[in-house]
Amino acid sequence: MNNNTELSVNTEVIEKIAEIAAKEVEGVTGLSKRAIDLKGAVKSKTAFKGIKVESVNGAVKINAYICVKKDAHVKDVAEKVQHNIKDKIQVMTSTAVTKVNVVVADIDIEPQETEE
């Protein structure tokens, strides 16, 4: 018996996995909600997401726009986000990840408490 099955994972699912993986990294406070593609901002519902997934021939390229804590070591945090996103997607979906670009889009500066 020949069992030819094919798995197809929606890019929105991959975006969600990448979002969760990015937020798991210490130093990441969230994803940027800024417009990723201003030309497509009006037409696309994904224009304001912090994760952008491009699928080419069964492999994916990911752009992650993260916000980091003000005292975080940015280079280390970005590298950990890259590795965590790639590992989670490949393990969970068996989809090849060719590239993970991490853009530090914002720094989360907590409001300082004032003494009275």
mmCIF file of C-alpha atoms in Angstrom:
data_model
loop_
_atom_site.group_PDB
_atom_site.id
_atom_site.type_symbol
_atom_site.label_atom_id
_atom_site.label_comp_id
_atom_site.label_asym_id
_atom_site.label_seq_id
_atom_site.Cartn_x
_atom_site.Cartn_y
_atom_site.Cartn_z
ATOM 1 C CA MET A 1 0.000 0.000 0.000
ATOM 2 C CA ASN A 2 1.443 3.341 -1.083
ATOM 3 C CA ASN A 3 0.679 6.061 1.468
ATOM 4 C CA ASN A 4 1.314 9.406 -0.234
ATOM 5 C CA THR A 5 0.135 12.074 2.132
ATOM 6 C CA GLU A 6 1.036 15.709 1.970
ATOM 7 C CA LEU A 7 0.966 18.219 4.796
ATOM 8 C CA SER A 8 0.106 21.818 4.078
ATOM 9 C CA VAL A 9 0.379 24.433 6.806
ATOM 10 C CA ASN A 10 -1.299 27.797 6.360
ATOM 11 C CA THR A 11 1.059 30.789 6.600
ATOM 12 C CA GLU A 12 -1.155 32.244 9.347
ATOM 13 C CA VAL A 13 -0.372 29.189 11.482
ATOM 14 C CA ILE A 14 3.347 29.675 10.836
ATOM 15 C CA GLU A 15 2.975 33.350 11.802
ATOM 16 C CA LYS A 16 1.339 32.338 15.076
ATOM 17 C CA ILE A 17 4.079 29.794 15.873
ATOM 18 C CA ALA A 18 6.740 32.427 15.130
ATOM 19 C CA GLU A 19 4.930 34.975 17.305
ATOM 20 C CA ILE A 20 4.780 32.585 20.255
ATOM 21 C CA ALA A 21 8.426 31.565 19.768
ATOM 22 C CA ALA A 22 9.580 35.197 19.694
ATOM 23 C CA LYS A 23 7.654 36.095 22.860
ATOM 24 C CA GLU A 24 9.199 33.118 24.702
ATOM 25 C CA VAL A 25 12.654 34.723 24.564
ATOM 26 C CA GLU A 26 13.751 36.626 27.661
ATOM 27 C CA GLY A 27 14.092 40.327 26.827
ATOM 28 C CA VAL A 28 11.279 40.427 24.269
ATOM 29 C CA THR A 29 8.274 42.437 25.452
ATOM 30 C CA GLY A 30 6.175 41.855 22.357
ATOM 31 C CA LEU A 31 5.931 42.324 18.628
ATOM 32 C CA SER A 32 5.766 45.624 16.833
ATOM 33 C CA LYS A 33 2.366 46.674 15.542
ATOM 34 C CA ARG A 34 3.852 49.102 13.053
ATOM 35 C CA ALA A 35 3.119 48.894 9.352
ATOM 36 C CA ILE A 36 5.475 46.430 7.706
ATOM 37 C CA ASP A 37 4.484 47.270 4.148
ATOM 38 C CA LEU A 38 3.007 50.740 3.749
ATOM 39 C CA LYS A 39 1.918 50.101 0.136
ATOM 40 C CA GLY A 40 -0.102 47.064 1.180
ATOM 41 C CA ALA A 41 -1.319 48.471 4.500
ATOM 42 C CA VAL A 42 -4.726 49.376 3.142
ATOM 43 C CA LYS A 43 -5.300 46.104 1.269
ATOM 44 C CA SER A 44 -3.696 43.549 3.563
ATOM 45 C CA LYS A 45 -4.818 42.480 7.002
ATOM 46 C CA THR A 46 -1.253 41.324 7.766
ATOM 47 C CA ALA A 47 0.306 44.743 7.129
ATOM 48 C CA PHE A 48 0.314 45.601 10.821
ATOM 49 C CA LYS A 49 1.474 42.256 12.212
ATOM 50 C CA GLY A 50 4.838 41.790 13.859
ATOM 51 C CA ILE A 51 5.587 38.634 11.849
ATOM 52 C CA LYS A 52 5.738 38.394 8.072
ATOM 53 C CA VAL A 53 6.015 34.977 6.393
ATOM 54 C CA GLU A 54 6.978 34.440 2.770
ATOM 55 C CA SER A 55 6.562 30.931 1.384
ATOM 56 C CA VAL A 56 8.638 29.875 -1.637
ATOM 57 C CA ASN A 57 8.652 26.294 -2.954
ATOM 58 C CA GLY A 58 7.677 24.775 0.388
ATOM 59 C CA ALA A 59 10.288 26.693 2.402
ATOM 60 C CA VAL A 60 9.635 29.841 4.409
ATOM 61 C CA LYS A 61 11.407 33.114 5.053
ATOM 62 C CA ILE A 62 10.356 35.009 8.168
ATOM 63 C CA ASN A 63 10.682 38.635 9.205
ATOM 64 C CA ALA A 64 10.050 39.314 12.889
ATOM 65 C CA TYR A 65 9.626 42.855 14.202
ATOM 66 C CA ILE A 66 10.212 42.755 17.963
ATOM 67 C CA CYS A 67 10.122 45.123 20.927
ATOM 68 C CA VAL A 68 12.797 44.595 23.562
ATOM 69 C CA LYS A 69 13.235 45.595 27.189
ATOM 70 C CA LYS A 70 15.282 48.742 27.737
ATOM 71 C CA ASP A 71 18.039 46.888 29.594
ATOM 72 C CA ALA A 72 18.240 43.895 27.213
ATOM 73 C CA HIS A 73 21.392 42.986 25.295
ATOM 74 C CA VAL A 74 19.868 43.472 21.860
ATOM 75 C CA LYS A 75 22.254 41.278 19.847
ATOM 76 C CA ASP A 76 21.801 38.284 22.164
ATOM 77 C CA VAL A 77 18.030 38.685 22.258
ATOM 78 C CA ALA A 78 17.802 38.915 18.443
ATOM 79 C CA GLU A 79 19.966 35.803 17.976
ATOM 80 C CA LYS A 80 17.863 33.834 20.479
ATOM 81 C CA VAL A 81 14.678 34.937 18.699
ATOM 82 C CA GLN A 82 16.121 33.775 15.345
ATOM 83 C CA HIS A 83 17.038 30.352 16.687
ATOM 84 C CA ASN A 84 13.804 29.859 18.639
ATOM 85 C CA ILE A 85 11.560 30.784 15.697
ATOM 86 C CA LYS A 86 13.471 28.541 13.286
ATOM 87 C CA ASP A 87 13.541 25.581 15.677
ATOM 88 C CA LYS A 88 9.846 25.798 16.660
ATOM 89 C CA ILE A 89 8.593 26.045 13.083
ATOM 90 C CA GLN A 90 10.798 23.237 11.767
ATOM 91 C CA VAL A 91 9.934 20.911 14.660
ATOM 92 C CA MET A 92 6.195 21.621 14.684
ATOM 93 C CA THR A 93 5.548 21.730 10.928
ATOM 94 C CA SER A 94 8.523 19.976 9.266
ATOM 95 C CA THR A 95 8.745 23.023 7.021
ATOM 96 C CA ALA A 96 12.205 24.236 6.019
ATOM 97 C CA VAL A 97 13.010 27.724 7.272
ATOM 98 C CA THR A 98 15.543 29.350 4.971
ATOM 99 C CA LYS A 99 15.918 32.671 6.762
ATOM 100 C CA VAL A 100 14.760 34.468 9.903
ATOM 101 C CA ASN A 101 15.319 38.223 9.893
ATOM 102 C CA VAL A 102 14.840 39.935 13.237
ATOM 103 C CA VAL A 103 14.262 43.679 13.308
ATOM 104 C CA VAL A 104 14.329 45.473 16.650
ATOM 105 C CA ALA A 105 11.475 47.854 15.922
ATOM 106 C CA ASP A 106 11.046 49.359 19.377
ATOM 107 C CA ILE A 107 12.395 49.491 22.910
ATOM 108 C CA ASP A 108 9.911 49.162 25.739
ATOM 109 C CA ILE A 109 10.669 51.920 28.218
ATOM 110 C CA GLU A 110 8.657 51.440 31.358
ATOM 111 C CA PRO A 111 7.318 54.621 32.953
ATOM 112 C CA GLN A 112 9.475 55.671 35.881
ATOM 113 C CA GLU A 113 7.820 55.922 39.253
ATOM 114 C CA THR A 114 7.940 59.383 40.743
ATOM 115 C CA GLU A 115 8.627 59.895 44.412
ATOM 116 C CA GLU A 116 6.247 62.135 46.294
#
